[in-house]
Amino acid sequence: MIFTKSAKENYMKLAFEQAELAQKQDEVPIGAVVVDSNGAVIGHGYNRRELDQNALKHAEMLAISEACQNLSTWRLEHCSIFVTLEPCPMCSGAIINSRIENVFYAAHDRKAGAAGSVVDLFKVPQFNHHPVVYPGLYEQKSAMLLQNFFRAIRARKKQK
Amino acid sequence: MIFTKSAKENYMKLAFEQAELAQKQDEVPIGAVVVDSNGAVIGHGYNRRELDQNALKHAEMLAISEACQNLSTWRLEHCSIFVTLEPCPMCSGAIINSRIENVFYAAHDRKAGAAGSVVDLFKVPQFNHHPVVYPGLYEQKSAMLLQNFFRAIRARKKQK
């Protein structure tokens, strides 16, 4: 699927709405949506690691899982994911496993990013699927959201 | 936790029991168990990708998720995972994210293994957790189980 500039921005805004739901619940604000080949949002999710006390509950995983459920297939070919932070190895692996075609992410993750920053799992020739990656849409917005979140946590800790 | 030879063998046998449950349901036979620091099995799972039509339903993911639920924490420090096939990037990432200490796997996965065969996510210095990996326990048994499974599928396809 080819996205217009405004379509890409709108989907990324939906991912940010998810990130804000995380933030409201004191979770690291990361959100994601999965879009099918017709442009319908078929999956959404936000980071719930602390809420659910489960290491697998990243935004992308919830969005991919919902998308599989909605399409009744594990194959998300021709689907795209929009996520506010570069996927970690687990989520990048999930994107490969589900055959998602396009990956749009906002901020780079210099510590754990597996879509170019630390490693690039999407470019390993031996793997059987290679999503196309579009980084940097609303990068500043996402970086600020995360920075402010961690700044607020540090401030609260100091007060204690 | 330090495992005796027979303890390791017993846990891997439990992972094989899981793999056999997958095989009985026509799933690629891969199984896993998670063991806590006291040696209790706190998570188990087998590949359910086709059954659930969900790209995330690998054996390791189900075992890790159950372990988090049982311990009421996303931190599986001091836990070990036993799996019949080398983890893929998604599952290796989940092992890193959940801070699992030890990874025992049977067969290498030369096409998608992310614990040494194609890439080695556990040795990336920038990541914040580095599990210790013990490959090769019952490697032949796992390789045969997978070979026979795919051979039977090909034979069935030829008959059609």
Coordinates of C-alpha atoms in Angstrom, one line a residue:
Chain A
M1 CA 0.0 0.0 0.0
I2 CA 1.2 3.5 -0.8
F3 CA 0.4 6.1 1.9
T4 CA -0.1 9.8 1.3
K5 CA 1.8 12.1 3.6
S6 CA -1.4 13.0 5.5
A7 CA -2.4 9.3 5.7
K8 CA 0.9 8.4 7.3
E9 CA 0.6 11.4 9.7
N10 CA -2.9 10.3 10.7
Y11 CA -2.0 6.7 11.4
M12 CA 1.0 7.9 13.4
K13 CA -1.3 10.2 15.4
L14 CA -3.4 7.2 16.3
A15 CA -0.3 5.4 17.5
F16 CA 0.4 8.5 19.7
E17 CA -3.1 8.3 21.1
Q18 CA -2.2 4.8 22.2
A19 CA 1.0 6.0 23.7
E20 CA -0.9 8.6 25.7
L21 CA -3.2 5.9 27.1
A22 CA -0.1 4.2 28.4
Q23 CA 1.2 7.4 29.9
K24 CA -2.1 8.0 31.7
Q25 CA -1.5 4.7 33.5
D26 CA 2.1 5.4 34.3
E27 CA 3.5 3.2 31.6
V28 CA 6.4 4.2 29.4
P29 CA 4.4 5.9 26.6
I30 CA 4.7 3.8 23.5
G31 CA 1.8 3.1 21.1
A32 CA 1.2 1.2 17.9
V33 CA -1.5 0.6 15.3
V34 CA -1.7 -2.0 12.5
V35 CA -3.3 -1.0 9.2
D36 CA -4.6 -3.4 6.5
S37 CA -4.2 -3.1 2.7
N38 CA -7.5 -1.1 2.6
G39 CA -6.3 1.4 5.1
A40 CA -8.5 0.1 8.0
V41 CA -7.0 0.1 11.5
I42 CA -7.2 -3.6 12.5
G43 CA -5.0 -3.6 15.5
H44 CA -3.9 -1.2 18.2
G45 CA -1.9 -1.4 21.4
Y46 CA 0.1 0.4 24.0
N47 CA 2.8 -0.7 26.3
R48 CA 1.3 -2.6 29.3
R49 CA 4.4 -4.2 30.8
E50 CA 3.9 -2.9 34.3
L51 CA 0.1 -3.0 34.3
D52 CA 0.0 -6.6 33.3
Q53 CA 3.4 -7.6 34.8
N54 CA 4.2 -9.3 31.5
A55 CA 7.4 -8.8 29.6
L56 CA 5.7 -9.5 26.3
K57 CA 3.0 -6.8 26.5
H58 CA 4.7 -4.2 24.2
A59 CA 2.5 -2.0 22.1
E60 CA 3.4 -3.7 18.8
M61 CA 2.7 -7.2 20.2
L62 CA -0.8 -6.2 21.2
A63 CA -1.5 -4.5 17.9
I64 CA -0.2 -7.5 15.9
S65 CA -2.1 -10.0 18.0
E66 CA -5.4 -8.0 17.5
A67 CA -4.7 -7.7 13.8
C68 CA -4.2 -11.5 13.5
Q69 CA -7.5 -12.0 15.4
N70 CA -9.4 -9.6 13.2
L71 CA -8.1 -11.1 9.9
S72 CA -8.3 -14.7 11.2
T73 CA -4.8 -15.3 9.9
W74 CA -1.2 -15.1 11.2
R75 CA -0.1 -13.7 7.8
L76 CA -0.3 -9.9 7.9
E77 CA 1.0 -9.5 4.4
H78 CA 0.2 -6.1 2.8
C79 CA -0.3 -4.7 6.3
S80 CA 1.6 -1.8 7.9
I81 CA 2.5 -1.0 11.5
F82 CA 2.9 2.5 12.9
V83 CA 4.7 2.7 16.2
T84 CA 6.0 5.6 18.2
L85 CA 9.4 4.0 19.1
E86 CA 11.7 1.8 17.0
P87 CA 10.8 -1.8 17.7
C88 CA 12.9 -3.9 20.1
P89 CA 14.3 -7.3 19.0
M90 CA 11.1 -9.1 20.2
C91 CA 8.8 -6.8 18.3
S92 CA 10.9 -6.7 15.2
G93 CA 10.9 -10.5 15.3
A94 CA 7.1 -10.4 15.6
I95 CA 6.9 -8.1 12.6
I96 CA 9.0 -10.5 10.6
N97 CA 7.0 -13.6 11.8
S98 CA 3.7 -11.9 10.9
R99 CA 5.0 -10.8 7.4
I100 CA 4.1 -7.2 8.0
E101 CA 5.1 -5.2 4.8
N102 CA 5.8 -1.7 6.1
V103 CA 7.1 -0.4 9.4
F104 CA 6.8 3.3 10.2
Y105 CA 8.4 4.3 13.5
A106 CA 8.8 7.7 15.1
A107 CA 11.8 7.9 17.5
H108 CA 14.9 5.8 17.2
D109 CA 15.8 3.7 20.2
R110 CA 19.6 4.0 20.6
K111 CA 19.6 1.4 23.4
A112 CA 17.5 -1.4 22.1
G113 CA 16.3 -0.6 18.6
A114 CA 16.4 -3.6 16.3
A115 CA 15.3 -1.8 13.1
G116 CA 18.6 -0.1 12.5
S117 CA 19.8 1.6 15.7
V118 CA 21.5 -1.3 17.5
V119 CA 20.9 -4.1 15.2
D120 CA 18.8 -4.4 12.0
L121 CA 16.8 -7.6 12.0
F122 CA 14.9 -6.5 8.9
K123 CA 18.1 -6.6 6.8
V124 CA 19.4 -10.1 7.8
P125 CA 19.5 -11.8 4.4
Q126 CA 18.8 -15.3 5.8
F127 CA 15.5 -14.4 7.3
N128 CA 12.5 -15.2 5.1
H129 CA 10.8 -11.8 5.3
H130 CA 12.2 -8.2 5.0
P131 CA 9.8 -5.4 5.9
V132 CA 10.4 -2.0 4.5
V133 CA 11.2 0.5 7.2
Y134 CA 10.3 4.2 7.3
P135 CA 11.8 5.9 10.4
G136 CA 11.5 9.4 11.7
L137 CA 7.9 10.5 11.3
Y138 CA 7.2 12.7 14.3
E139 CA 10.5 11.6 15.8
Q140 CA 10.8 14.8 18.0
K141 CA 7.3 14.4 19.3
S142 CA 8.0 10.8 20.4
A143 CA 11.4 11.7 21.9
M144 CA 9.9 14.5 23.9
L145 CA 7.0 12.3 25.1
L146 CA 9.5 9.8 26.4
Q147 CA 11.9 12.3 27.8
N148 CA 9.2 14.1 29.7
F149 CA 7.9 10.8 31.1
F150 CA 11.2 9.8 32.5
R151 CA 11.9 13.3 33.8
A152 CA 8.6 13.3 35.7
I153 CA 9.5 9.9 37.2
R154 CA 12.9 11.1 38.3
A155 CA 11.3 14.2 39.8
R156 CA 8.8 12.1 41.8
K157 CA 11.6 9.8 43.0
K158 CA 13.6 12.9 44.3
Q159 CA 10.5 14.1 46.2
K160 CA 10.3 10.8 48.1
Chain B
M1 CA 20.6 -22.1 39.3
I2 CA 23.0 -24.9 38.6
F3 CA 21.4 -27.9 37.0
T4 CA 22.5 -31.5 37.2
K5 CA 22.8 -33.5 34.0
S6 CA 19.6 -35.5 34.8
A7 CA 17.7 -32.3 35.8
K8 CA 18.5 -30.7 32.5
E9 CA 17.5 -33.9 30.7
N10 CA 14.2 -34.0 32.6
Y11 CA 13.3 -30.4 31.9
M12 CA 14.1 -30.9 28.2
K13 CA 12.0 -34.0 28.1
L14 CA 9.1 -31.8 29.4
A15 CA 9.7 -29.4 26.5
F16 CA 9.6 -32.4 24.2
E17 CA 6.2 -33.5 25.7
Q18 CA 5.0 -30.0 24.8
A19 CA 6.4 -30.4 21.2
E20 CA 4.5 -33.7 20.9
L21 CA 1.2 -31.9 21.9
A22 CA 1.9 -29.6 18.9
Q23 CA 2.6 -32.4 16.6
K24 CA -0.7 -34.2 17.5
Q25 CA -2.5 -31.1 16.4
D26 CA -0.6 -30.8 13.1
E27 CA 1.6 -27.9 14.3
V28 CA 5.3 -27.8 13.8
P29 CA 6.5 -29.7 16.8
I30 CA 8.3 -27.2 19.1
G31 CA 7.8 -27.0 22.9
A32 CA 9.2 -25.1 25.8
V33 CA 9.1 -24.9 29.6
V34 CA 10.2 -22.2 32.0
V35 CA 11.7 -23.2 35.3
D36 CA 12.1 -21.0 38.4
S37 CA 15.1 -20.7 40.7
N38 CA 13.7 -23.5 42.9
G39 CA 13.4 -25.9 39.9
A40 CA 9.6 -25.6 39.7
V41 CA 8.1 -25.6 36.2
I42 CA 6.2 -22.3 36.1
G43 CA 5.4 -22.0 32.3
H44 CA 5.0 -24.3 29.4
G45 CA 3.9 -23.9 25.8
Y46 CA 3.9 -25.4 22.4
N47 CA 3.7 -23.9 19.0
R48 CA 0.1 -22.9 18.2
R49 CA 0.6 -20.6 15.2
E50 CA -1.8 -22.4 12.9
L51 CA -4.3 -23.4 15.6
D52 CA -4.7 -19.9 16.8
Q53 CA -3.8 -18.2 13.5
N54 CA -1.5 -15.9 15.4
A55 CA 2.1 -15.2 14.5
L56 CA 3.1 -14.6 18.1
K57 CA 2.0 -18.0 19.4
H58 CA 5.4 -19.7 19.6
A59 CA 6.2 -22.2 22.3
E60 CA 8.6 -19.9 24.2
M61 CA 6.1 -16.9 24.1
L62 CA 3.4 -19.0 25.8
A63 CA 5.8 -20.4 28.3
I64 CA 7.2 -17.0 29.2
S65 CA 3.7 -15.4 29.4
E66 CA 2.5 -18.1 31.8
A67 CA 5.6 -17.8 33.9
C68 CA 5.1 -14.0 34.3
Q69 CA 1.5 -14.7 35.3
N70 CA 2.5 -17.3 37.8
L71 CA 5.2 -15.1 39.4
S72 CA 3.1 -11.9 39.0
T73 CA 6.1 -10.2 37.6
W74 CA 7.6 -9.4 34.2
R75 CA 11.1 -10.1 35.6
L76 CA 12.0 -13.7 35.2
E77 CA 15.5 -13.3 36.7
H78 CA 17.0 -16.5 37.9
C79 CA 14.6 -18.5 35.7
S80 CA 15.6 -20.8 32.9
I81 CA 13.9 -21.8 29.6
F82 CA 14.2 -25.2 28.0
V83 CA 13.1 -25.3 24.3
T84 CA 13.4 -27.9 21.6
L85 CA 14.5 -25.5 18.9
E86 CA 16.8 -22.5 18.9
P87 CA 14.7 -19.4 19.5
C88 CA 13.8 -17.1 16.6
P89 CA 14.4 -13.3 16.9
M90 CA 11.0 -12.7 18.5
C91 CA 11.5 -15.3 21.1
S92 CA 15.1 -14.4 21.8
G93 CA 13.9 -10.8 22.2
A94 CA 11.2 -12.0 24.7
I95 CA 13.9 -13.9 26.6
I96 CA 16.0 -10.7 26.8
N97 CA 13.0 -8.6 27.8
S98 CA 12.0 -11.0 30.6
R99 CA 15.5 -11.3 31.9
I100 CA 15.6 -15.1 31.7
E101 CA 19.0 -16.2 33.0
N102 CA 19.6 -19.5 31.2
V103 CA 18.5 -20.7 27.7
F104 CA 18.8 -24.5 27.0
Y105 CA 17.8 -25.4 23.5
A106 CA 18.0 -28.7 21.6
A107 CA 18.3 -28.3 17.8
H108 CA 19.9 -25.4 16.0
D109 CA 17.8 -23.4 13.6
R110 CA 20.0 -22.7 10.7
K111 CA 17.3 -20.6 8.9
A112 CA 16.0 -18.4 11.7
G113 CA 18.0 -19.0 14.9
A114 CA 18.7 -15.9 16.8
A115 CA 20.8 -17.5 19.6
G116 CA 23.9 -18.1 17.5
S117 CA 22.9 -19.8 14.2
V118 CA 21.9 -16.8 12.0
V119 CA 22.3 -13.9 14.5
D120 CA 23.2 -13.9 18.2
L121 CA 21.0 -11.5 20.0
F122 CA 22.2 -12.7 23.4
K123 CA 25.7 -11.4 22.6
V124 CA 24.8 -7.8 21.5
P125 CA 26.8 -5.7 24.0
Q126 CA 24.3 -2.8 23.9
F127 CA 21.3 -4.8 25.1
N128 CA 20.7 -4.7 28.8
H129 CA 20.5 -8.4 29.4
H130 CA 22.7 -11.3 28.3
P131 CA 21.3 -14.8 29.0
V132 CA 23.7 -17.7 29.1
V133 CA 23.0 -20.2 26.3
Y134 CA 23.4 -24.0 26.4
P135 CA 22.7 -25.5 23.0
G136 CA 22.6 -29.1 21.8
L137 CA 20.9 -31.1 24.6
Y138 CA 18.9 -33.8 22.6
E139 CA 19.7 -32.0 19.4
Q140 CA 19.3 -35.2 17.3
K141 CA 16.0 -36.0 18.9
S142 CA 14.6 -32.5 18.1
A143 CA 16.0 -32.5 14.5
M144 CA 14.5 -35.9 13.8
L145 CA 11.1 -34.8 15.3
L146 CA 11.0 -31.8 12.9
Q147 CA 12.4 -33.7 9.9
N148 CA 9.8 -36.5 10.3
F149 CA 7.0 -33.9 10.7
F150 CA 7.9 -32.1 7.5
R151 CA 8.5 -35.4 5.6
A152 CA 5.0 -36.5 6.6
I153 CA 3.5 -33.2 5.3
R154 CA 5.3 -33.6 2.0
A155 CA 4.1 -37.2 1.7
R156 CA 0.5 -36.1 2.4
K157 CA 0.8 -33.3 -0.2
K158 CA 2.0 -35.8 -2.9
Q159 CA -0.9 -38.1 -2.2
K160 CA -3.4 -35.3 -3.0

